[in-house]
Every structure is written in C-alpha cells, then in structure tokens.
C-alpha cells in the first residue's frame, strides 16, 4: 500500500495541471501558481505550450514528454524527481492523461513514492456530459474509438448493452463515419454533439443520431459525442444459448435468418432486436 499526504511531506512532487480547452480565462489561479513555482514543466509540444505559457508570462523550464517514447520520458522525469525537482505535467489542452500522455509517468512516480498532485481544471468530456441533458450518473468516458471501420464496429458492439451514458472524442474528419457506425450498431438513440467547447462558436446539437448526421458536413472544430445508454430491460433472465439454438434450428429447417429470429421472438417473448443483435454478434456481422 502507498499512502500520500500530498501537502504534509517534503518529497518532490509531480503536479498534473490542466490547461484551457479554448478559453484562456479558464486557467485557474492555482494552476498558474503551480506552473510558476515548479522547476520544470513537461509538455507534449514545447512550441504549443511555449506560446500558452508566454501568454501567462510563465518562464519555468519546458521539456517535452512524448507519448511515443513514454518510457524514456518517464525515466527522465523520475531522474529529475530524484534530484529533488518539482515538475508539472501539462498537455496541449485540457487535462493530461485524458486522451493525452502521462499514464506511465503517473504510475511510475506514485509507485516510486513521490507526490502526484492533481490541480482542478478543464477537460472537454466534463463540459460535454454536464451540459448534455442526458443522464450523468453513471456515465462512461470512452475517448477515441478505433480509426478502422471494422475495429470501430467491434468496439461499438461491446458498448451496445451498456446502460450508462457514453462519452466519445472524435476528430472532425471522422465524425460522420463514426456517427453512422453508432447509428448502425446502437440504433437511433438520443445523443448530443458538443462542439468548440468554451470557444466563441461553442454549440450543442441535441437530438436523435439520425437528426444530427445530416448536419455534420456544416460542422467544424473540436467535438465530443455523448450518447444515451441502453435502457432495454435486460433484467429478464434469458437463456440466450437456447434461443440461438432455436434460431439455428429454424434456419436449418429452411427459414430465412430474419424469419427465424421473428419466430424465436414470438415464441420466447424476447425483443426481436435483442435476438437479432445476439445472433449477429455471435456470427461476427453487424
Ligand atoms: N486532454 C484533453 C481533455 O482533457 O479534454 C483531450 C485531448 S484529445 C487529444 C483532443 C480531443 O478532445 C478532441 O479531438 C475533441 O474530441 C476533444 N476536445 C478538446 N477540446 C475540445 C473543445 N474545446 N470542444 C470540444 N471538444 C474538445
């Protein structure tokens, strides 16, 4: 076990400092104090963060913490901590670690007994979920879906039965493909697209997936997708193996898959969609 009393020891500290996701006024006084007080700021990109820090007149030394070489960067930061240096980890925008680098160094630094101290602040998923109007508790933050169509479908099928509201990040040039896949896998659920959060063009589109899809070509900027969870009643105790056997037997007897599923639904009282999804997830199709 490892207990950390953040402010009751003299150990070097790794601070996790969020930076604004658009509106620079969201930099908190505490975040500024920490960034000014540390010996070193580890960032993703020294040019991007250099500009932001210049705006706030912060002159602490900047080093790059690279996602693609996290091991070497982590070792470098551990060495600096061992020399007694206090370090702040920042990302280009929002919270470090939230779809940004930092996972490895936080695990390593806390594991080595250094203080790891989070500073409160901006993260795009929080703004999106709280203003979505969809149920907030429970929600699940998923971040980016896989870029490849088949991998994305596979992941979405895993999430399909989740009852909690889901939050995804997506880049603007893939948003149409991603939402189309969500519609194909989840059906036409309620969703919210939160765009350009905290910026002048901030916008929320709330509606069914099918209503938001046609508007996508007009939309630019950074986006968060929030999608309603699955509220089907899964409480009914169901022997899906037996139902799949029933479907297969009907297909073997000459019925089409569609009719076999319809018949199984009528015989068992289980929703046709549910049997359809189970059948196709087992056969590996959408
Ligand atoms: N660390 C960041 C955070 O805490 O939110 C996320 C970084 S991730 C590399 C970038 C993604 O976050 C974007 O593709 C978008 O989905 C989301 N994002 C970041 N800023 C945003 C904003 N102002 N409005 C909407 N989405 C944003």
Short mmCIF file of C-alpha atoms and ligand atoms in Angstrom, two decimals:
data_model
loop_
_atom_site.label_atom_id
_atom_site.label_comp_id
_atom_site.label_asym_id
_atom_site.label_seq_id
_atom_site.Cartn_x
_atom_site.Cartn_y
_atom_site.Cartn_z
CA UNK A 1 0.00 0.00 0.00
CA UNK A 2 1.08 3.53 -0.73
CA UNK A 3 -0.41 6.48 1.24
CA UNK A 4 0.19 10.01 0.04
CA UNK A 5 -0.45 13.02 2.26
CA UNK A 6 0.07 15.47 -0.59
CA UNK A 7 0.95 18.54 1.45
CA UNK A 8 2.45 17.03 4.59
CA UNK A 9 5.85 15.95 3.39
CA UNK A 10 8.96 17.36 1.75
CA UNK A 11 9.05 14.92 -1.15
CA UNK A 12 9.36 16.18 -4.71
CA UNK A 13 6.02 16.46 -6.49
CA UNK A 14 4.68 15.74 -9.94
CA UNK A 15 1.73 18.11 -10.48
CA UNK A 16 -0.91 17.29 -13.10
CA UNK A 17 -2.01 20.65 -14.41
CA UNK A 18 -4.91 21.13 -16.83
CA UNK A 19 -4.71 23.94 -19.36
CA UNK A 20 -7.65 25.64 -21.14
CA UNK A 21 -9.51 23.76 -23.91
CA UNK A 22 -10.19 27.02 -25.72
CA UNK A 23 -11.00 29.93 -23.47
CA UNK A 24 -7.76 31.12 -21.86
CA UNK A 25 -9.72 32.65 -18.96
CA UNK A 26 -10.21 29.11 -17.71
CA UNK A 27 -6.64 28.93 -16.49
CA UNK A 28 -7.10 28.92 -12.72
CA UNK A 29 -5.03 30.96 -10.26
CA UNK A 30 -3.88 27.71 -8.64
CA UNK A 31 -2.75 26.25 -11.98
CA UNK A 32 -0.80 29.46 -12.68
CA UNK A 33 0.81 29.38 -9.23
CA UNK A 34 1.90 25.78 -9.69
CA UNK A 35 3.25 26.38 -13.20
CA UNK A 36 5.22 29.39 -11.94
CA UNK A 37 6.57 27.59 -8.90
CA UNK A 38 7.80 24.29 -10.39
CA UNK A 39 11.36 23.73 -11.59
CA UNK A 40 10.28 22.11 -14.85
CA UNK A 41 7.13 21.85 -16.97
CA UNK A 42 6.84 18.65 -19.01
CA UNK A 43 4.59 19.12 -22.03
CA UNK A 44 3.56 17.40 -25.27
CA UNK A 45 4.83 20.02 -27.63
CA UNK A 46 7.24 22.72 -26.47
CA UNK A 47 6.12 25.13 -29.22
CA UNK A 48 2.38 24.87 -28.45
CA UNK A 49 2.87 25.06 -24.69
CA UNK A 50 5.58 27.72 -25.07
CA UNK A 51 3.04 30.09 -26.65
CA UNK A 52 0.46 29.41 -23.97
CA UNK A 53 2.99 29.93 -21.18
CA UNK A 54 4.23 33.13 -22.79
CA UNK A 55 0.66 34.44 -22.70
CA UNK A 56 0.64 33.87 -18.93
CA UNK A 57 4.20 35.18 -18.50
CA UNK A 58 5.46 31.88 -17.14
CA UNK A 59 9.14 31.21 -17.58
CA UNK A 60 9.68 27.78 -15.99
CA UNK A 61 11.87 25.42 -17.99
CA UNK A 62 9.97 23.36 -20.59
CA UNK A 63 10.79 19.79 -21.59
CA UNK A 64 8.90 17.50 -23.98
CA UNK A 65 7.10 14.43 -22.63
CA UNK A 66 6.48 12.22 -25.65
CA UNK A 67 3.66 9.76 -25.89
CA UNK A 68 5.51 7.70 -28.48
CA UNK A 69 8.53 7.36 -26.22
CA UNK A 70 6.93 7.38 -22.82
CA UNK A 71 9.46 5.02 -21.31
CA UNK A 72 12.46 7.27 -21.93
CA UNK A 73 10.47 10.37 -20.96
CA UNK A 74 9.27 8.71 -17.76
CA UNK A 75 12.82 7.74 -16.81
CA UNK A 76 13.93 11.32 -17.43
CA UNK A 77 11.20 12.70 -15.18
CA UNK A 78 11.92 10.14 -12.44
CA UNK A 79 15.54 11.20 -12.52
CA UNK A 80 14.56 14.85 -12.13
CA UNK A 81 12.28 13.96 -9.20
CA UNK A 82 15.16 12.01 -7.62
CA UNK A 83 17.24 15.21 -7.85
CA UNK A 84 14.56 16.96 -5.79
CA UNK A 85 12.93 18.85 -8.65
CA UNK A 86 9.21 19.64 -8.67
CA UNK A 87 7.60 19.06 -12.04
CA UNK A 88 4.29 19.99 -13.67
CA UNK A 89 2.89 17.80 -16.42
CA UNK A 90 0.64 19.56 -18.93
CA UNK A 91 -0.87 18.61 -22.28
CA UNK A 92 -1.63 20.79 -25.31
CA UNK A 93 -5.14 21.38 -23.95
CA UNK A 94 -7.30 20.08 -21.13
CA UNK A 95 -6.20 17.51 -18.63
CA UNK A 96 -3.03 15.46 -19.09
CA UNK A 97 -3.76 11.69 -19.33
CA UNK A 98 -7.28 12.30 -20.67
CA UNK A 99 -6.55 11.02 -24.18
CA UNK A 100 -3.17 12.61 -23.76
CA UNK A 101 0.22 11.41 -22.50
CA UNK A 102 1.04 10.87 -18.84
CA UNK A 103 -0.30 7.48 -17.78
CA UNK A 104 3.09 5.86 -17.44
CA UNK A 105 4.83 8.68 -15.57
CA UNK A 106 1.98 8.99 -13.05
CA UNK A 107 2.13 5.25 -12.31
CA UNK A 108 5.92 5.33 -12.06
CA UNK A 109 6.16 8.48 -9.93
CA UNK A 110 3.44 7.43 -7.48
CA UNK A 111 4.91 3.91 -7.39
CA UNK A 112 8.32 5.37 -6.51
CA UNK A 113 6.76 7.24 -3.58
CA UNK A 114 6.78 10.77 -4.98
CA UNK A 115 3.76 13.02 -4.57
CA UNK A 116 1.44 13.09 -7.58
CA UNK A 117 -0.88 16.06 -7.14
CA UNK A 118 -3.79 16.91 -9.45
CA UNK A 119 -4.85 20.51 -9.98
CA UNK A 120 -8.52 21.00 -10.92
CA UNK A 121 -9.46 22.39 -14.29
CA UNK A 122 -10.78 21.94 -17.79
CA UNK A 123 -11.43 18.71 -19.65
CA UNK A 124 -13.70 18.61 -22.69
CA UNK A 125 -15.64 15.50 -21.66
CA UNK A 126 -16.80 17.11 -18.40
CA UNK A 127 -18.26 20.18 -20.09
CA UNK A 128 -19.96 17.94 -22.66
CA UNK A 129 -21.55 15.48 -20.23
CA UNK A 130 -22.85 18.03 -17.74
CA UNK A 131 -24.49 20.21 -20.39
CA UNK A 132 -25.74 17.28 -22.49
CA UNK A 133 -29.08 16.91 -20.76
CA UNK A 134 -28.57 13.14 -20.82
CA UNK A 135 -28.33 11.12 -17.61
CA UNK A 136 -24.98 11.87 -16.00
CA UNK A 137 -24.79 9.10 -13.40
CA UNK A 138 -23.49 6.67 -14.39
CA UNK A 139 -21.54 7.71 -17.44
CA UNK A 140 -18.54 6.16 -19.09
CA UNK A 141 -15.75 8.08 -20.76
CA UNK A 142 -14.51 6.10 -23.73
CA UNK A 143 -12.35 8.64 -25.54
CA UNK A 144 -11.39 7.92 -29.15
CA UNK A 145 -12.84 4.92 -30.97
CA UNK A 146 -10.55 2.91 -33.27
CA UNK A 147 -9.93 4.59 -36.63
CA UNK A 148 -10.50 1.44 -38.71
CA UNK A 149 -14.14 0.75 -39.58
CA UNK A 150 -14.15 -2.94 -38.57
CA UNK A 151 -12.31 -2.29 -35.31
CA UNK A 152 -14.70 0.56 -34.53
CA UNK A 153 -17.75 -1.62 -35.15
CA UNK A 154 -16.30 -4.30 -32.92
CA UNK A 155 -15.80 -1.83 -30.07
CA UNK A 156 -19.26 -0.31 -30.52
CA UNK A 157 -20.83 -3.76 -30.32
CA UNK A 158 -19.06 -4.24 -26.97
CA UNK A 159 -20.61 -1.00 -25.71
CA UNK A 160 -24.05 -1.63 -27.12
CA UNK A 161 -25.54 -3.18 -23.98
CA UNK A 162 -24.02 -0.57 -21.64
CA UNK A 163 -26.80 1.18 -19.73
CA UNK A 164 -24.67 4.23 -18.91
CA UNK A 165 -24.35 7.40 -20.98
CA UNK A 166 -21.24 7.15 -23.17
CA UNK A 167 -18.80 9.94 -23.99
CA UNK A 168 -16.53 9.76 -27.04
CA UNK A 169 -13.90 12.06 -28.51
CA UNK A 170 -13.69 12.21 -32.28
CA UNK A 171 -11.80 14.23 -34.84
CA UNK A 172 -13.95 16.34 -37.20
CA UNK A 173 -12.86 14.45 -40.33
CA UNK A 174 -14.03 11.10 -38.98
CA UNK A 175 -17.15 12.24 -37.15
CA UNK A 176 -19.56 11.27 -39.97
CA UNK A 177 -18.20 7.72 -40.27
CA UNK A 178 -18.16 7.33 -36.51
CA UNK A 179 -21.75 8.52 -36.02
CA UNK A 180 -23.00 6.39 -38.91
CA UNK A 181 -21.42 3.36 -37.20
CA UNK A 182 -23.05 4.38 -33.90
CA UNK A 183 -26.43 4.53 -35.65
CA UNK A 184 -25.88 1.13 -37.29
CA UNK A 185 -24.84 -0.57 -34.07
CA UNK A 186 -26.81 1.24 -31.33
CA UNK A 187 -29.91 2.14 -33.31
CA UNK A 188 -31.34 5.66 -33.33
CA UNK A 189 -30.52 6.76 -29.79
CA UNK A 190 -30.66 10.20 -28.24
CA UNK A 191 -27.30 11.98 -28.42
CA UNK A 192 -25.53 15.29 -28.01
CA UNK A 193 -22.71 16.65 -30.08
CA UNK A 194 -20.75 19.29 -28.16
CA UNK A 195 -18.57 21.42 -30.40
CA UNK A 196 -15.90 24.06 -29.79
CA UNK A 197 -16.44 24.00 -26.04
CA UNK A 198 -15.61 27.22 -24.19
CA UNK A 199 -14.85 28.94 -27.52
CA UNK A 200 -16.83 31.64 -29.31
CA UNK A 201 -18.53 29.10 -31.63
CA UNK A 202 -19.48 26.68 -28.85
CA UNK A 203 -22.54 24.68 -29.92
CA UNK A 204 -24.64 21.80 -28.61
CA UNK A 205 -26.68 19.67 -31.03
CA UNK A 206 -29.17 17.59 -29.07
CA UNK A 207 -31.36 15.03 -30.80
CA UNK A 208 -31.50 11.57 -32.35
CA UNK A 209 -28.38 10.28 -34.11
CA UNK A 210 -30.33 10.32 -37.39
CA UNK A 211 -31.17 14.01 -36.92
CA UNK A 212 -27.58 15.05 -36.26
CA UNK A 213 -25.94 13.01 -39.04
CA UNK A 214 -27.19 15.19 -41.92
CA UNK A 215 -25.93 18.38 -40.23
CA UNK A 216 -22.34 17.12 -39.87
CA UNK A 217 -20.98 18.45 -43.18
CA UNK A 218 -21.63 22.00 -41.86
CA UNK A 219 -19.69 21.46 -38.67
CA UNK A 220 -16.09 22.32 -37.97
CA UNK A 221 -13.87 22.30 -34.93
CA UNK A 222 -13.31 20.02 -31.97
CA UNK A 223 -16.14 17.72 -30.97
CA UNK A 224 -17.33 15.50 -28.16
CA UNK A 225 -20.09 12.93 -28.71
CA UNK A 226 -22.39 11.97 -25.86
CA UNK A 227 -24.76 9.04 -26.49
CA UNK A 228 -27.56 7.70 -24.35
CA UNK A 229 -27.03 4.27 -22.81
CA UNK A 230 -29.08 1.16 -23.48
CA UNK A 231 -32.30 1.25 -21.48
CA UNK A 232 -33.71 -2.05 -22.72
CA UNK A 233 -34.82 -4.28 -19.89
CA UNK A 234 -32.11 -6.87 -19.62
CA UNK A 235 -33.28 -7.95 -16.19
CA UNK A 236 -35.37 -10.76 -17.59
CA UNK A 237 -33.49 -13.99 -17.10
CA UNK A 238 -32.88 -15.28 -20.57
CA UNK A 239 -31.11 -18.36 -21.83
CA UNK A 240 -29.65 -16.87 -25.00
CA UNK A 241 -27.91 -20.12 -25.89
CA UNK A 242 -31.27 -21.86 -26.03
CA UNK A 243 -32.72 -19.05 -28.16
CA UNK A 244 -29.75 -19.18 -30.54
CA UNK A 245 -30.28 -22.95 -30.86
CA UNK A 246 -33.93 -22.25 -31.66
CA UNK A 247 -32.97 -19.71 -34.35
CA UNK A 248 -30.41 -22.08 -35.85
CA UNK A 249 -32.89 -24.94 -35.89
CA UNK A 250 -35.40 -22.79 -37.82
CA UNK A 251 -32.71 -21.72 -40.29
CA UNK A 252 -31.66 -25.35 -40.75
CA UNK A 253 -35.31 -26.15 -41.38
CA UNK A 254 -35.35 -23.64 -44.25
CA UNK A 255 -36.45 -20.30 -42.74
CA UNK A 256 -34.56 -17.12 -43.60
CA UNK A 257 -32.49 -15.66 -40.74
CA UNK A 258 -34.97 -12.78 -40.44
CA UNK A 259 -37.97 -15.10 -40.17
CA UNK A 260 -36.13 -17.44 -37.80
CA UNK A 261 -35.43 -14.51 -35.48
CA UNK A 262 -39.01 -13.27 -35.75
CA UNK A 263 -40.30 -16.71 -34.87
CA UNK A 264 -37.95 -17.04 -31.89
CA UNK A 265 -39.09 -13.62 -30.66
CA UNK A 266 -42.72 -14.65 -30.91
CA UNK A 267 -42.11 -17.94 -29.13
CA UNK A 268 -39.98 -16.54 -26.27
CA UNK A 269 -41.35 -13.03 -25.82
CA UNK A 270 -37.80 -11.63 -26.10
CA UNK A 271 -37.43 -8.47 -28.21
CA UNK A 272 -36.65 -9.21 -31.86
CA UNK A 273 -33.80 -6.64 -31.84
CA UNK A 274 -32.17 -8.31 -28.91
CA UNK A 275 -32.19 -11.71 -30.61
CA UNK A 276 -31.04 -10.11 -33.85
CA UNK A 277 -28.09 -8.42 -32.09
CA UNK A 278 -27.09 -11.56 -30.26
CA UNK A 279 -27.30 -13.65 -33.42
CA UNK A 280 -25.20 -11.19 -35.44
CA UNK A 281 -22.66 -10.57 -32.70
CA UNK A 282 -22.11 -14.33 -32.49
CA UNK A 283 -21.85 -14.66 -36.26
CA UNK A 284 -19.48 -11.64 -36.37
CA UNK A 285 -21.67 -9.41 -38.58
CA UNK A 286 -23.22 -6.05 -37.81
N1 LIG B 1 -6.78 16.28 -22.77
C1 LIG B 1 -7.94 16.77 -23.45
C2 LIG B 1 -9.10 16.87 -22.46
O1 LIG B 1 -8.84 16.83 -21.24
O2 LIG B 1 -10.24 17.02 -22.86
C3 LIG B 1 -8.32 15.93 -24.64
C4 LIG B 1 -7.23 15.84 -25.67
S1 LIG B 1 -7.68 14.87 -27.03
C5 LIG B 1 -6.13 14.69 -27.80
C6 LIG B 1 -8.46 16.02 -28.11
C7 LIG B 1 -9.97 15.77 -28.25
O3 LIG B 1 -10.64 16.34 -27.14
C8 LIG B 1 -10.58 16.42 -29.47
O4 LIG B 1 -10.48 15.60 -30.63
C9 LIG B 1 -12.03 16.59 -29.06
O5 LIG B 1 -12.74 15.40 -29.21
C10 LIG B 1 -11.87 16.89 -27.55
N2 LIG B 1 -11.79 18.35 -27.32
C11 LIG B 1 -10.75 19.05 -26.88
N3 LIG B 1 -11.05 20.36 -26.77
C12 LIG B 1 -12.33 20.49 -27.15
C13 LIG B 1 -13.25 21.58 -27.25
N4 LIG B 1 -12.88 22.82 -26.95
N5 LIG B 1 -14.51 21.33 -27.67
C14 LIG B 1 -14.91 20.08 -27.98
N6 LIG B 1 -14.09 19.01 -27.91
C15 LIG B 1 -12.83 19.20 -27.50
#
